[in-house]
mmCIF file with all atom_site columns, C-alpha atoms in Angstrom:
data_model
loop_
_atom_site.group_PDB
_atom_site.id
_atom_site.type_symbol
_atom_site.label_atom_id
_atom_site.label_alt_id
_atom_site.label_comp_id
_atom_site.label_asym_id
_atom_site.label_entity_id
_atom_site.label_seq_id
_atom_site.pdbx_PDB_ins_code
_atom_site.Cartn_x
_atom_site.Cartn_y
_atom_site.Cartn_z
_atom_site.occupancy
_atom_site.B_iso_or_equiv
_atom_site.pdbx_formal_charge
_atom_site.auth_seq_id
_atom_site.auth_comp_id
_atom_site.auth_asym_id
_atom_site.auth_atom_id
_atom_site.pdbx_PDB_model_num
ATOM 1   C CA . UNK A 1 1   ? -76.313 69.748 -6.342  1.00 49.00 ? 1   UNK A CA 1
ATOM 2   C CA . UNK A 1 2   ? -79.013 67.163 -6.549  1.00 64.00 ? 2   UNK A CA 1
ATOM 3   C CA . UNK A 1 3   ? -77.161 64.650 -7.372  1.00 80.00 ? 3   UNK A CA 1
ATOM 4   C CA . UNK A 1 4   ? -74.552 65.173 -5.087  1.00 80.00 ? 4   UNK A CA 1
ATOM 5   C CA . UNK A 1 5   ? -77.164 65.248 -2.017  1.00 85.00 ? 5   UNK A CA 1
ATOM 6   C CA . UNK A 1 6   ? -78.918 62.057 -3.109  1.00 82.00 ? 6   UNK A CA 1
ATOM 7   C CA . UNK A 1 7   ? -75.264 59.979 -3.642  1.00 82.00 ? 7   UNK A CA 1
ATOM 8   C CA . UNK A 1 8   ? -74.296 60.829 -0.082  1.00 85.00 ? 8   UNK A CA 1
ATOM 9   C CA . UNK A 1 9   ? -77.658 59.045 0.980   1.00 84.00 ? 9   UNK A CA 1
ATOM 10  C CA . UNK A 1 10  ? -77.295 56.261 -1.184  1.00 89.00 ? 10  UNK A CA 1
ATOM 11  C CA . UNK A 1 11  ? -73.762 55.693 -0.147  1.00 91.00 ? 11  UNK A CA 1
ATOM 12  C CA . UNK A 1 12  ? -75.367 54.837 3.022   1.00 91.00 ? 12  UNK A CA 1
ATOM 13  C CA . UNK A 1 13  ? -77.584 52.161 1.201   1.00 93.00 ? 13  UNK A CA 1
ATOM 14  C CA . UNK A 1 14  ? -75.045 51.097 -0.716  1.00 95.00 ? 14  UNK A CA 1
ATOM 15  C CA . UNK A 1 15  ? -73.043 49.785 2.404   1.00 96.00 ? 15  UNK A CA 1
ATOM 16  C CA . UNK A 1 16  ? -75.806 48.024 3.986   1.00 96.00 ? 16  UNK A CA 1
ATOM 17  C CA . UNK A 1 17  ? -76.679 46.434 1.038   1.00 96.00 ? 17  UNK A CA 1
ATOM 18  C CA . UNK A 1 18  ? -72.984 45.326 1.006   1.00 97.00 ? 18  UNK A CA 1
ATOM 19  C CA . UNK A 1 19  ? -72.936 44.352 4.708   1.00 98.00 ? 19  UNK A CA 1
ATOM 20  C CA . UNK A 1 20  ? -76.405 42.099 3.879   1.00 97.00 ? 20  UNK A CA 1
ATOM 21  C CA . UNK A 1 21  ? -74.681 40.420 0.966   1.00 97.00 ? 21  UNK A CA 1
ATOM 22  C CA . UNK A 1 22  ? -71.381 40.355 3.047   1.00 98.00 ? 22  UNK A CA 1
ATOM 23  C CA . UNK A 1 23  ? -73.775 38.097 5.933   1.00 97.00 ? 23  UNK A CA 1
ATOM 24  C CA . UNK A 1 24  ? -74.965 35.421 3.708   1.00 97.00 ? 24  UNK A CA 1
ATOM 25  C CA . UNK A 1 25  ? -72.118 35.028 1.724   1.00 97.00 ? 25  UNK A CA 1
ATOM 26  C CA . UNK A 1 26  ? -68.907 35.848 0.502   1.00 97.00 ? 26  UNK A CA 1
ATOM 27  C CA . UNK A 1 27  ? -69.010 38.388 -2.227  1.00 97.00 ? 27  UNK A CA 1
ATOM 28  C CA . UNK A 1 28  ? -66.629 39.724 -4.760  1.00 96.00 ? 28  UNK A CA 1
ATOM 29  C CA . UNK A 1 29  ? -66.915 43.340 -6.418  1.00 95.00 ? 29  UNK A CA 1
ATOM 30  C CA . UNK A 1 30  ? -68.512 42.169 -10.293 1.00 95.00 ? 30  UNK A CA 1
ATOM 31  C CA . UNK A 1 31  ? -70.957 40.324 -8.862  1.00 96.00 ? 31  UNK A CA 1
ATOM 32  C CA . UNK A 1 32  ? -71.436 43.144 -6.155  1.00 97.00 ? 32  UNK A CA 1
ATOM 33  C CA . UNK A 1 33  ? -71.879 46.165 -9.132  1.00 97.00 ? 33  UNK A CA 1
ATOM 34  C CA . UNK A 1 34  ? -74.053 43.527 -10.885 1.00 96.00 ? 34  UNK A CA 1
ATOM 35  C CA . UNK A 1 35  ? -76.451 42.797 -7.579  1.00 96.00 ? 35  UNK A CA 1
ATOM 36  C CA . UNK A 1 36  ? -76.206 46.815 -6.893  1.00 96.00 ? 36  UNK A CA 1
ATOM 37  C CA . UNK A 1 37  ? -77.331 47.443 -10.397 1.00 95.00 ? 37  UNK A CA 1
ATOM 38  C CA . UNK A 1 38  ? -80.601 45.235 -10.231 1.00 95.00 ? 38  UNK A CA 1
ATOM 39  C CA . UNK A 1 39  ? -81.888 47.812 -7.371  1.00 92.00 ? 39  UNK A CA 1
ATOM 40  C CA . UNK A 1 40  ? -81.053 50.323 -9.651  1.00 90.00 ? 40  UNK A CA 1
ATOM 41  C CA . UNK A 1 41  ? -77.578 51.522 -8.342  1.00 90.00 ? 41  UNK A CA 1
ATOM 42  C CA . UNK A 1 42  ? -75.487 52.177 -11.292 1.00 87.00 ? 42  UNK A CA 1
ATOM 43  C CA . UNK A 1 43  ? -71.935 52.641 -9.763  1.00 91.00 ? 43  UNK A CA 1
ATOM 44  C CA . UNK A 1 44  ? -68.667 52.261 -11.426 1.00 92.00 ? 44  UNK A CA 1
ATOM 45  C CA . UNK A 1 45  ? -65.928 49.498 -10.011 1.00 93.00 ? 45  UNK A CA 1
ATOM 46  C CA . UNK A 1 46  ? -63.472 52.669 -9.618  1.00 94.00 ? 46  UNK A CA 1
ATOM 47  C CA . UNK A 1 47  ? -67.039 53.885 -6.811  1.00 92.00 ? 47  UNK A CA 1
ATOM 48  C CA . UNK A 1 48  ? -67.012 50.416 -5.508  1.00 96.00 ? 48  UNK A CA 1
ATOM 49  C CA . UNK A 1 49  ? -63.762 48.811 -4.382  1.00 95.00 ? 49  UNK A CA 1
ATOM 50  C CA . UNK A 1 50  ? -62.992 51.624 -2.750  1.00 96.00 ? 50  UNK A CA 1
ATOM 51  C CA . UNK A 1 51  ? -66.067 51.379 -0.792  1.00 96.00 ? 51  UNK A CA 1
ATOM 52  C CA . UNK A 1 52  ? -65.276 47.868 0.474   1.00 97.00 ? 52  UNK A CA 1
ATOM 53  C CA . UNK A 1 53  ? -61.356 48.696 0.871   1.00 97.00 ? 53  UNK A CA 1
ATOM 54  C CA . UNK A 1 54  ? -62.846 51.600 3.664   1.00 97.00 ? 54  UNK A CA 1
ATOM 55  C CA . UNK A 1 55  ? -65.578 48.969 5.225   1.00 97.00 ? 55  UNK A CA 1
ATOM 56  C CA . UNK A 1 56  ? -62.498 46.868 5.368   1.00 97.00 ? 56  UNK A CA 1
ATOM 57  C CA . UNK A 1 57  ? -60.422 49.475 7.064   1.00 97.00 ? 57  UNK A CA 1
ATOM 58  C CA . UNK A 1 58  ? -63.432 50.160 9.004   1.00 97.00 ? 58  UNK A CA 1
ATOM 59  C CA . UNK A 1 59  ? -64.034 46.681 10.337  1.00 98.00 ? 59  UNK A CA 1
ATOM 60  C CA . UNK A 1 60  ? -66.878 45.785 8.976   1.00 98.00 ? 60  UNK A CA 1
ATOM 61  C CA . UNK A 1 61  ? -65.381 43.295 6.119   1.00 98.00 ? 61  UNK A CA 1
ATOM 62  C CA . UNK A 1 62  ? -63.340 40.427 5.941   1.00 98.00 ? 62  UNK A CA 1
ATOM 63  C CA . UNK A 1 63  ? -60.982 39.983 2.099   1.00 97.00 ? 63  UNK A CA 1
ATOM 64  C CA . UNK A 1 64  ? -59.929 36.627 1.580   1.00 97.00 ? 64  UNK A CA 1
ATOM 65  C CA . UNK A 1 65  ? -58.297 36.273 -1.971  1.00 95.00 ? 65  UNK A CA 1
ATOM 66  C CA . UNK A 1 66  ? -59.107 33.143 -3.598  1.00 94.00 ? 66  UNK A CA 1
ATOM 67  C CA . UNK A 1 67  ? -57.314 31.662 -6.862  1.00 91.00 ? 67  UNK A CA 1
ATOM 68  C CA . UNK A 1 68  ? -60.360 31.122 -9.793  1.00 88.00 ? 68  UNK A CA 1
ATOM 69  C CA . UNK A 1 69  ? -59.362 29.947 -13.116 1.00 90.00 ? 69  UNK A CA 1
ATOM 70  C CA . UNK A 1 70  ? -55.599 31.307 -12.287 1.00 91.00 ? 70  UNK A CA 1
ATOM 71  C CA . UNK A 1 71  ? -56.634 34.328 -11.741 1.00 91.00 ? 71  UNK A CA 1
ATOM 72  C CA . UNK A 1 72  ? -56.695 36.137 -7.795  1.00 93.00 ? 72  UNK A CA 1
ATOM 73  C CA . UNK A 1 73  ? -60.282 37.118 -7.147  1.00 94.00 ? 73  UNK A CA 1
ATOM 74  C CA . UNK A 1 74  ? -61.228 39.213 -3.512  1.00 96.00 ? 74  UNK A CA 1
ATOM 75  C CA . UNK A 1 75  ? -64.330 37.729 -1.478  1.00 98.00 ? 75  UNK A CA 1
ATOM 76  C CA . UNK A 1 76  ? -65.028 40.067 1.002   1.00 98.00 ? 76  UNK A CA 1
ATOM 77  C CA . UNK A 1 77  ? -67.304 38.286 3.973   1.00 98.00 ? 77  UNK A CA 1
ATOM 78  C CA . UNK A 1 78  ? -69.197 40.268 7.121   1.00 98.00 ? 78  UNK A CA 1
ATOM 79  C CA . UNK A 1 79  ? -67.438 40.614 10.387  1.00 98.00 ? 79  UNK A CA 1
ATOM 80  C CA . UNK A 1 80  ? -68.732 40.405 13.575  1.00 98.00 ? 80  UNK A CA 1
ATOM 81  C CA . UNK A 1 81  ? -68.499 44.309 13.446  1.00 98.00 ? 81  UNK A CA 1
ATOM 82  C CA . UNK A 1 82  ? -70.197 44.246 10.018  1.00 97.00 ? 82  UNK A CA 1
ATOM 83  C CA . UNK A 1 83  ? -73.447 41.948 11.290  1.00 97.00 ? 83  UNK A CA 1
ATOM 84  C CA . UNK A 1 84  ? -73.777 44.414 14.541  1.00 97.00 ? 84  UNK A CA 1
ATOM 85  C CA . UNK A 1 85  ? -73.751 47.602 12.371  1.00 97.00 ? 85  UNK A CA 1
ATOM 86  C CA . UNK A 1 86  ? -76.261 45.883 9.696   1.00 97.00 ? 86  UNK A CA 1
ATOM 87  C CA . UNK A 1 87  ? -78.630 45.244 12.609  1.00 96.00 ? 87  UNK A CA 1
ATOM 88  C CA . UNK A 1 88  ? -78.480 48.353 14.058  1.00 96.00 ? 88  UNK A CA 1
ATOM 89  C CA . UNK A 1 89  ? -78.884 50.171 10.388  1.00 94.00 ? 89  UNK A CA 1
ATOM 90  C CA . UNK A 1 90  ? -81.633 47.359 9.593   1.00 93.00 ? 90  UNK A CA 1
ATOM 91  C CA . UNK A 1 91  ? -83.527 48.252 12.583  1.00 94.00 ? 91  UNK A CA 1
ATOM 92  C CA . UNK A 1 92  ? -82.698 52.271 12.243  1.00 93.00 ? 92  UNK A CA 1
ATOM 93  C CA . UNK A 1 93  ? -84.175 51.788 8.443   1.00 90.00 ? 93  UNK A CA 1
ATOM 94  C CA . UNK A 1 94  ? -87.276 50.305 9.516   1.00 91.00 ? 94  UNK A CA 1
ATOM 95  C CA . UNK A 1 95  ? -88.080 52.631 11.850  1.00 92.00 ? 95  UNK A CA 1
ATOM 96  C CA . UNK A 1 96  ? -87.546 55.358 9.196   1.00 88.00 ? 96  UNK A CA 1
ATOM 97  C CA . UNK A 1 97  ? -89.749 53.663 6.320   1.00 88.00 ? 97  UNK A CA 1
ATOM 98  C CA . UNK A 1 98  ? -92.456 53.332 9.089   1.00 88.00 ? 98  UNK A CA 1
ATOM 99  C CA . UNK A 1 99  ? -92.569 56.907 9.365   1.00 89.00 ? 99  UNK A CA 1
ATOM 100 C CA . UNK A 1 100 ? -92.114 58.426 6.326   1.00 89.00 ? 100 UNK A CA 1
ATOM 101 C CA . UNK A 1 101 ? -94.041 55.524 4.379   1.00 83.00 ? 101 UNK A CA 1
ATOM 102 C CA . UNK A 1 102 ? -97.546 57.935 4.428   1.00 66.00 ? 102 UNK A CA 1
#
């Protein structure tokens, strides 16, 4: 049940740490599970792309498929949808770590 409870929440980090990658740059899904997995976020491709197919859905990313070395690779790139809901869950975060941080 643990686990279950505390995947839920970091679904939610997940995403913004998507969205945040999403703003500087466009990002494709290895180098997205390899960025996730330096913060300690060991997901499986089969957990991610689905995850940026529904912020797709959702608005809040942009796919542009690109060709690299013949093969079709999916950038995915912050909307205008995607920066307001990172700066509304950056500013919802910091409020929370300033409380809970004691």
């Amino acid at each position: 049940m643990e686990d279950k409870v505390l995947r839920k929440l970091f679904l939610g980090f997940i995403q913004i740490h998507i969205l945040h990658h999403a703003k500087q740059e466009p990002i494709y899904g290895k180098w997205m599970l390899e960025e996730l997995k330096e913060h300690g976020y060991n997901i499986s491709s089969g957990t991610l792309y689905p995850i940026l197919h529904s912020m797709e859905t959702d608005g809040l990313l942009l796919k542009e498929n690109k060709n690299v070395d013949g093969k079709i690779r999916k950038y995915y790139s912050a909307t205008n949808k995607g920066n307001e809901v990172l700066g509304e869950a950056q500013n919802k975060a910091f409020e929370l770590f300033k409380e809970i941080r004691d």
